[in-house]
Amino acid sequence: MMQTELDLFNPASPAEPQWIGKQAVVLPGFALAWVETLLPELRRIIAQAPFRNMVTPGGLNMAVGLTNCGALGWVSDRRGYRYSPLDPLSQQPWPVLPGALSELSALAAAAAGFADFQPDACLVNCYKPGTRLSLHQDRDERDYSQPIVSVSLGLPAVFQFGGHTRSEPTQRVGLRHGDVMVWGGADRLRFHGVLPLKPGSHPLLGSRRINLTLRKAG
Ligand code: MD3
Ligand code: FE
């Protein structure tokens, strides 16, 4: 059997990087070797700062469950979006960013051409079947020259990425357990979203998808 065929049938086998923009790349399976280390850390984070449904400034409940780890965490409420050093639920600092997660993200960023990525914030998103994330831009970080690295865990999802205006056409890319995506430079402010999650069960994460996005926010 050819290598390409093997990759298609074996989800545990990392494949070639897939460039979806000039400075946007999917690294299939890049995080698979780290999952065993990451899952206990994820459990610790969620125990300390549980997923919650934040409210948008417009008063809508976000369907995606959110929490954070790191020195800064992204929060949303009626007053707006911002990065905060404290979890508004506990009024305590966010859980510590796992060393393995910052190492993994620096390696992935380097593979995409971004040297010396040092994240200070990790937004953790939890999707249940039916949950989607509508098209948006990530604009709350201080320095747009810094990339964003995302790690997908659990159920697969279809990621949607568009242009620099909401009305531009979008492309779709499948994201599976262990895939890592890096966005920076010219692609950093593209509109993007996630289509409604299909029902299913993942052997390690159950009926959900968890996505970690590592950022240099401050
Ligand atoms: C492209 N999360 O947390 S990760 C988000 O799968 C977010 O949960 C999605 O969009 C998720 O803000 C997508 C990939 C990603 C993250 C940030 C980006 C793509 C990006 C920022 C700019 C452009
Ligand atoms: Fe985003």
PDB file of C-alpha atoms in Angstrom, residues 4-178:
ATOM      1  CA  THR A   4      -0.536   8.309   1.097  1.00  0.00           C
ATOM      2  CA  GLU A   5      -3.075   5.528   1.316  1.00  0.00           C
ATOM      3  CA  LEU A   6      -1.744   4.461   4.725  1.00  0.00           C
ATOM      4  CA  ASP A   7      -2.071   8.037   5.999  1.00  0.00           C
ATOM      5  CA  LEU A   8      -5.692   8.217   4.876  1.00  0.00           C
ATOM      6  CA  PHE A   9      -6.637   5.054   6.723  1.00  0.00           C
ATOM      7  CA  ASN A  10      -4.528   5.474   9.839  1.00  0.00           C
ATOM      8  CA  PRO A  11      -5.568   8.489  11.900  1.00  0.00           C
ATOM      9  CA  ALA A  12      -2.526   8.006  14.161  1.00  0.00           C
ATOM     10  CA  SER A  13      -0.128   8.690  11.311  1.00  0.00           C
ATOM     11  CA  PRO A  14       0.961  12.310  10.831  1.00  0.00           C
ATOM     12  CA  ALA A  15       0.750  13.582   7.237  1.00  0.00           C
ATOM     13  CA  GLU A  16       2.418  16.390   5.278  1.00  0.00           C
ATOM     14  CA  PRO A  17       1.770  20.033   6.197  1.00  0.00           C
ATOM     15  CA  GLN A  18      -1.171  21.525   4.322  1.00  0.00           C
ATOM     16  CA  TRP A  19      -0.752  25.227   3.487  1.00  0.00           C
ATOM     17  CA  ILE A  20      -4.166  26.873   3.341  1.00  0.00           C
ATOM     18  CA  GLY A  21      -2.803  30.432   3.103  1.00  0.00           C
ATOM     19  CA  LYS A  22       0.578  32.121   2.633  1.00  0.00           C
ATOM     20  CA  GLN A  23       1.154  31.987   6.401  1.00  0.00           C
ATOM     21  CA  ALA A  24      -1.517  29.550   7.516  1.00  0.00           C
ATOM     22  CA  VAL A  25      -0.742  25.848   7.785  1.00  0.00           C
ATOM     23  CA  VAL A  26      -2.380  22.685   9.100  1.00  0.00           C
ATOM     24  CA  LEU A  27       0.086  20.204  10.610  1.00  0.00           C
ATOM     25  CA  PRO A  28      -1.903  16.944  10.577  1.00  0.00           C
ATOM     26  CA  GLY A  29      -1.308  14.826  13.686  1.00  0.00           C
ATOM     27  CA  PHE A  30       1.411  17.146  15.012  1.00  0.00           C
ATOM     28  CA  ALA A  31       0.034  16.960  18.580  1.00  0.00           C
ATOM     29  CA  LEU A  32      -0.631  13.187  18.653  1.00  0.00           C
ATOM     30  CA  ALA A  33       2.637  12.391  20.444  1.00  0.00           C
ATOM     31  CA  TRP A  34       1.737  14.981  23.135  1.00  0.00           C
ATOM     32  CA  VAL A  35      -1.846  13.899  23.846  1.00  0.00           C
ATOM     33  CA  GLU A  36      -0.948  11.582  26.710  1.00  0.00           C
ATOM     34  CA  THR A  37       0.836  14.474  28.443  1.00  0.00           C
ATOM     35  CA  LEU A  38      -1.793  17.065  27.573  1.00  0.00           C
ATOM     36  CA  LEU A  39      -4.945  15.253  28.739  1.00  0.00           C
ATOM     37  CA  PRO A  40      -4.095  15.201  32.486  1.00  0.00           C
ATOM     38  CA  GLU A  41      -3.085  18.889  32.217  1.00  0.00           C
ATOM     39  CA  LEU A  42      -6.399  19.636  30.513  1.00  0.00           C
ATOM     40  CA  ARG A  43      -8.267  17.879  33.340  1.00  0.00           C
ATOM     41  CA  ARG A  44      -6.399  20.016  35.883  1.00  0.00           C
ATOM     42  CA  ILE A  45      -7.248  23.208  33.981  1.00  0.00           C
ATOM     43  CA  ILE A  46     -10.948  22.367  33.695  1.00  0.00           C
ATOM     44  CA  ALA A  47     -11.156  21.378  37.378  1.00  0.00           C
ATOM     45  CA  GLN A  48      -9.667  24.739  38.395  1.00  0.00           C
ATOM     46  CA  ALA A  49     -11.466  26.905  35.802  1.00  0.00           C
ATOM     47  CA  PRO A  50     -14.557  25.070  34.467  1.00  0.00           C
ATOM     48  CA  PHE A  51     -15.986  25.644  30.983  1.00  0.00           C
ATOM     49  CA  ARG A  52     -18.621  28.364  30.985  1.00  0.00           C
ATOM     50  CA  ASN A  53     -20.847  29.970  28.368  1.00  0.00           C
ATOM     51  CA  MET A  54     -19.791  33.591  28.106  1.00  0.00           C
ATOM     52  CA  VAL A  55     -22.120  36.401  27.034  1.00  0.00           C
ATOM     53  CA  THR A  56     -21.305  38.644  24.075  1.00  0.00           C
ATOM     54  CA  PRO A  57     -21.434  42.445  24.394  1.00  0.00           C
ATOM     55  CA  GLY A  58     -24.680  42.186  22.376  1.00  0.00           C
ATOM     56  CA  GLY A  59     -26.202  39.976  25.096  1.00  0.00           C
ATOM     57  CA  LEU A  60     -26.061  36.616  23.267  1.00  0.00           C
ATOM     58  CA  ASN A  61     -24.955  33.418  24.997  1.00  0.00           C
ATOM     59  CA  MET A  62     -21.966  31.823  23.272  1.00  0.00           C
ATOM     60  CA  ALA A  63     -22.659  28.161  22.459  1.00  0.00           C
ATOM     61  CA  VAL A  64     -19.003  27.167  22.784  1.00  0.00           C
ATOM     62  CA  GLY A  65     -17.878  26.492  26.372  1.00  0.00           C
ATOM     63  CA  LEU A  66     -14.791  28.559  27.219  1.00  0.00           C
ATOM     64  CA  THR A  67     -11.996  28.606  29.734  1.00  0.00           C
ATOM     65  CA  ASN A  68      -8.326  29.650  29.716  1.00  0.00           C
ATOM     66  CA  CYS A  69      -4.909  28.920  31.101  1.00  0.00           C
ATOM     67  CA  GLY A  70      -1.837  31.140  31.169  1.00  0.00           C
ATOM     68  CA  ALA A  71      -1.039  34.614  32.492  1.00  0.00           C
ATOM     69  CA  LEU A  72      -3.918  36.086  30.491  1.00  0.00           C
ATOM     70  CA  GLY A  73      -7.331  34.692  29.562  1.00  0.00           C
ATOM     71  CA  TRP A  74      -9.861  35.875  26.980  1.00  0.00           C
ATOM     72  CA  VAL A  75     -13.191  36.907  28.472  1.00  0.00           C
ATOM     73  CA  SER A  76     -16.415  38.331  27.119  1.00  0.00           C
ATOM     74  CA  ASP A  77     -19.309  40.024  28.895  1.00  0.00           C
ATOM     75  CA  ARG A  78     -21.777  42.886  28.358  1.00  0.00           C
ATOM     76  CA  ARG A  79     -18.872  45.345  28.731  1.00  0.00           C
ATOM     77  CA  GLY A  80     -16.880  43.852  25.822  1.00  0.00           C
ATOM     78  CA  TYR A  81     -14.089  41.412  24.938  1.00  0.00           C
ATOM     79  CA  ARG A  82     -10.675  41.575  26.613  1.00  0.00           C
ATOM     80  CA  TYR A  83      -7.786  39.606  28.061  1.00  0.00           C
ATOM     81  CA  SER A  84      -7.803  39.427  31.845  1.00  0.00           C
ATOM     82  CA  PRO A  85      -5.253  38.058  34.345  1.00  0.00           C
ATOM     83  CA  LEU A  86      -8.104  36.843  36.595  1.00  0.00           C
ATOM     84  CA  ASP A  87     -10.854  34.294  36.015  1.00  0.00           C
ATOM     85  CA  PRO A  88     -14.058  36.296  36.607  1.00  0.00           C
ATOM     86  CA  LEU A  89     -15.751  33.172  38.109  1.00  0.00           C
ATOM     87  CA  SER A  90     -13.155  32.580  40.842  1.00  0.00           C
ATOM     88  CA  GLN A  91     -11.473  36.024  40.891  1.00  0.00           C
ATOM     89  CA  GLN A  92      -8.225  34.014  40.899  1.00  0.00           C
ATOM     90  CA  PRO A  93      -5.427  33.813  38.312  1.00  0.00           C
ATOM     91  CA  TRP A  94      -6.086  31.385  35.457  1.00  0.00           C
ATOM     92  CA  PRO A  95      -4.500  27.904  35.723  1.00  0.00           C
ATOM     93  CA  VAL A  96      -0.833  27.752  34.731  1.00  0.00           C
ATOM     94  CA  LEU A  97      -0.076  27.181  31.038  1.00  0.00           C
ATOM     95  CA  PRO A  98       1.395  23.656  30.811  1.00  0.00           C
ATOM     96  CA  GLY A  99       5.066  23.637  29.773  1.00  0.00           C
ATOM     97  CA  ALA A 100       4.307  20.875  27.240  1.00  0.00           C
ATOM     98  CA  LEU A 101       1.726  23.116  25.583  1.00  0.00           C
ATOM     99  CA  SER A 102       4.058  26.079  25.182  1.00  0.00           C
ATOM    100  CA  GLU A 103       6.812  23.747  23.874  1.00  0.00           C
ATOM    101  CA  LEU A 104       4.464  22.116  21.370  1.00  0.00           C
ATOM    102  CA  SER A 105       3.186  25.495  20.168  1.00  0.00           C
ATOM    103  CA  ALA A 106       6.699  26.953  19.782  1.00  0.00           C
ATOM    104  CA  LEU A 107       7.724  23.902  17.707  1.00  0.00           C
ATOM    105  CA  ALA A 108       4.597  24.176  15.536  1.00  0.00           C
ATOM    106  CA  ALA A 109       5.072  27.932  15.072  1.00  0.00           C
ATOM    107  CA  ALA A 110       8.710  27.347  14.079  1.00  0.00           C
ATOM    108  CA  ALA A 111       7.602  24.729  11.531  1.00  0.00           C
ATOM    109  CA  ALA A 112       5.392  27.454  10.020  1.00  0.00           C
ATOM    110  CA  GLY A 113       8.262  29.970   9.936  1.00  0.00           C
ATOM    111  CA  PHE A 114       7.585  31.882  13.188  1.00  0.00           C
ATOM    112  CA  ALA A 115      10.659  31.772  15.415  1.00  0.00           C
ATOM    113  CA  ASP A 116      10.594  32.331  19.209  1.00  0.00           C
ATOM    114  CA  PHE A 117       6.823  32.055  19.781  1.00  0.00           C
ATOM    115  CA  GLN A 118       6.219  32.503  23.514  1.00  0.00           C
ATOM    116  CA  PRO A 119       2.491  32.224  24.297  1.00  0.00           C
ATOM    117  CA  ASP A 120       1.113  33.928  27.422  1.00  0.00           C
ATOM    118  CA  ALA A 121      -2.532  32.907  26.909  1.00  0.00           C
ATOM    119  CA  CYS A 122      -4.353  29.724  25.958  1.00  0.00           C
ATOM    120  CA  LEU A 123      -8.070  29.902  25.194  1.00  0.00           C
ATOM    121  CA  VAL A 124      -9.746  26.504  25.577  1.00  0.00           C
ATOM    122  CA  ASN A 125     -12.954  25.957  23.574  1.00  0.00           C
ATOM    123  CA  CYS A 126     -15.377  23.063  24.170  1.00  0.00           C
ATOM    124  CA  TYR A 127     -17.819  22.070  21.404  1.00  0.00           C
ATOM    125  CA  LYS A 128     -20.673  19.603  21.901  1.00  0.00           C
ATOM    126  CA  PRO A 129     -22.596  18.150  18.944  1.00  0.00           C
ATOM    127  CA  GLY A 130     -24.517  20.936  17.204  1.00  0.00           C
ATOM    128  CA  THR A 131     -22.259  23.689  18.573  1.00  0.00           C
ATOM    129  CA  ARG A 132     -20.743  26.095  16.057  1.00  0.00           C
ATOM    130  CA  LEU A 133     -18.510  29.155  16.160  1.00  0.00           C
ATOM    131  CA  SER A 134     -19.671  31.856  13.776  1.00  0.00           C
ATOM    132  CA  LEU A 135     -17.302  33.777  11.497  1.00  0.00           C
ATOM    133  CA  HIS A 136     -15.124  36.236  13.413  1.00  0.00           C
ATOM    134  CA  GLN A 137     -11.667  37.805  13.551  1.00  0.00           C
ATOM    135  CA  ASP A 138      -9.260  37.492  16.509  1.00  0.00           C
ATOM    136  CA  ARG A 139      -8.343  41.113  17.200  1.00  0.00           C
ATOM    137  CA  ASP A 140      -7.969  41.346  20.957  1.00  0.00           C
ATOM    138  CA  GLU A 141      -4.256  40.523  21.049  1.00  0.00           C
ATOM    139  CA  ARG A 142      -1.741  43.369  21.282  1.00  0.00           C
ATOM    140  CA  ASP A 143       0.668  42.353  18.491  1.00  0.00           C
ATOM    141  CA  TYR A 144      -0.778  40.965  15.242  1.00  0.00           C
ATOM    142  CA  SER A 145       2.721  40.029  14.050  1.00  0.00           C
ATOM    143  CA  GLN A 146       2.542  37.128  16.548  1.00  0.00           C
ATOM    144  CA  PRO A 147       0.925  33.937  15.222  1.00  0.00           C
ATOM    145  CA  ILE A 148      -1.876  31.891  16.805  1.00  0.00           C
ATOM    146  CA  VAL A 149      -1.391  28.139  17.226  1.00  0.00           C
ATOM    147  CA  SER A 150      -4.396  25.843  17.628  1.00  0.00           C
ATOM    148  CA  VAL A 151      -4.545  22.230  18.811  1.00  0.00           C
ATOM    149  CA  SER A 152      -7.636  20.147  18.029  1.00  0.00           C
ATOM    150  CA  LEU A 153      -8.640  17.271  20.324  1.00  0.00           C
ATOM    151  CA  GLY A 154     -11.586  14.868  20.281  1.00  0.00           C
ATOM    152  CA  LEU A 155     -14.348  14.842  17.667  1.00  0.00           C
ATOM    153  CA  PRO A 156     -13.496  16.114  14.169  1.00  0.00           C
ATOM    154  CA  ALA A 157     -14.761  19.492  12.955  1.00  0.00           C
ATOM    155  CA  VAL A 158     -14.959  21.509   9.775  1.00  0.00           C
ATOM    156  CA  PHE A 159     -13.035  24.759  10.055  1.00  0.00           C
ATOM    157  CA  GLN A 160     -14.096  27.661   7.850  1.00  0.00           C
ATOM    158  CA  PHE A 161     -11.704  30.380   6.750  1.00  0.00           C
ATOM    159  CA  GLY A 162     -12.417  33.411   4.652  1.00  0.00           C
ATOM    160  CA  GLY A 163     -10.791  36.695   3.751  1.00  0.00           C
ATOM    161  CA  HIS A 164     -10.295  40.013   5.452  1.00  0.00           C
ATOM    162  CA  THR A 165     -13.970  41.000   5.148  1.00  0.00           C
ATOM    163  CA  ARG A 166     -16.955  38.982   6.383  1.00  0.00           C
ATOM    164  CA  SER A 167     -18.551  38.845   2.927  1.00  0.00           C
ATOM    165  CA  GLU A 168     -15.617  37.169   1.117  1.00  0.00           C
ATOM    166  CA  PRO A 169     -16.101  33.510   0.154  1.00  0.00           C
ATOM    167  CA  THR A 170     -14.915  30.905   2.670  1.00  0.00           C
ATOM    168  CA  GLN A 171     -12.999  27.660   2.290  1.00  0.00           C
ATOM    169  CA  ARG A 172     -13.413  24.593   4.472  1.00  0.00           C
ATOM    170  CA  VAL A 173     -10.813  22.332   6.016  1.00  0.00           C
ATOM    171  CA  GLY A 174     -11.347  19.244   8.173  1.00  0.00           C
ATOM    172  CA  LEU A 175      -9.638  19.222  11.573  1.00  0.00           C
ATOM    173  CA  ARG A 176      -9.097  15.971  13.422  1.00  0.00           C
ATOM    174  CA  HIS A 177      -7.868  14.864  16.832  1.00  0.00           C
ATOM    175  CA  GLY A 178      -4.191  15.829  17.114  1.00  0.00           C
TER     176      GLY A 178
END
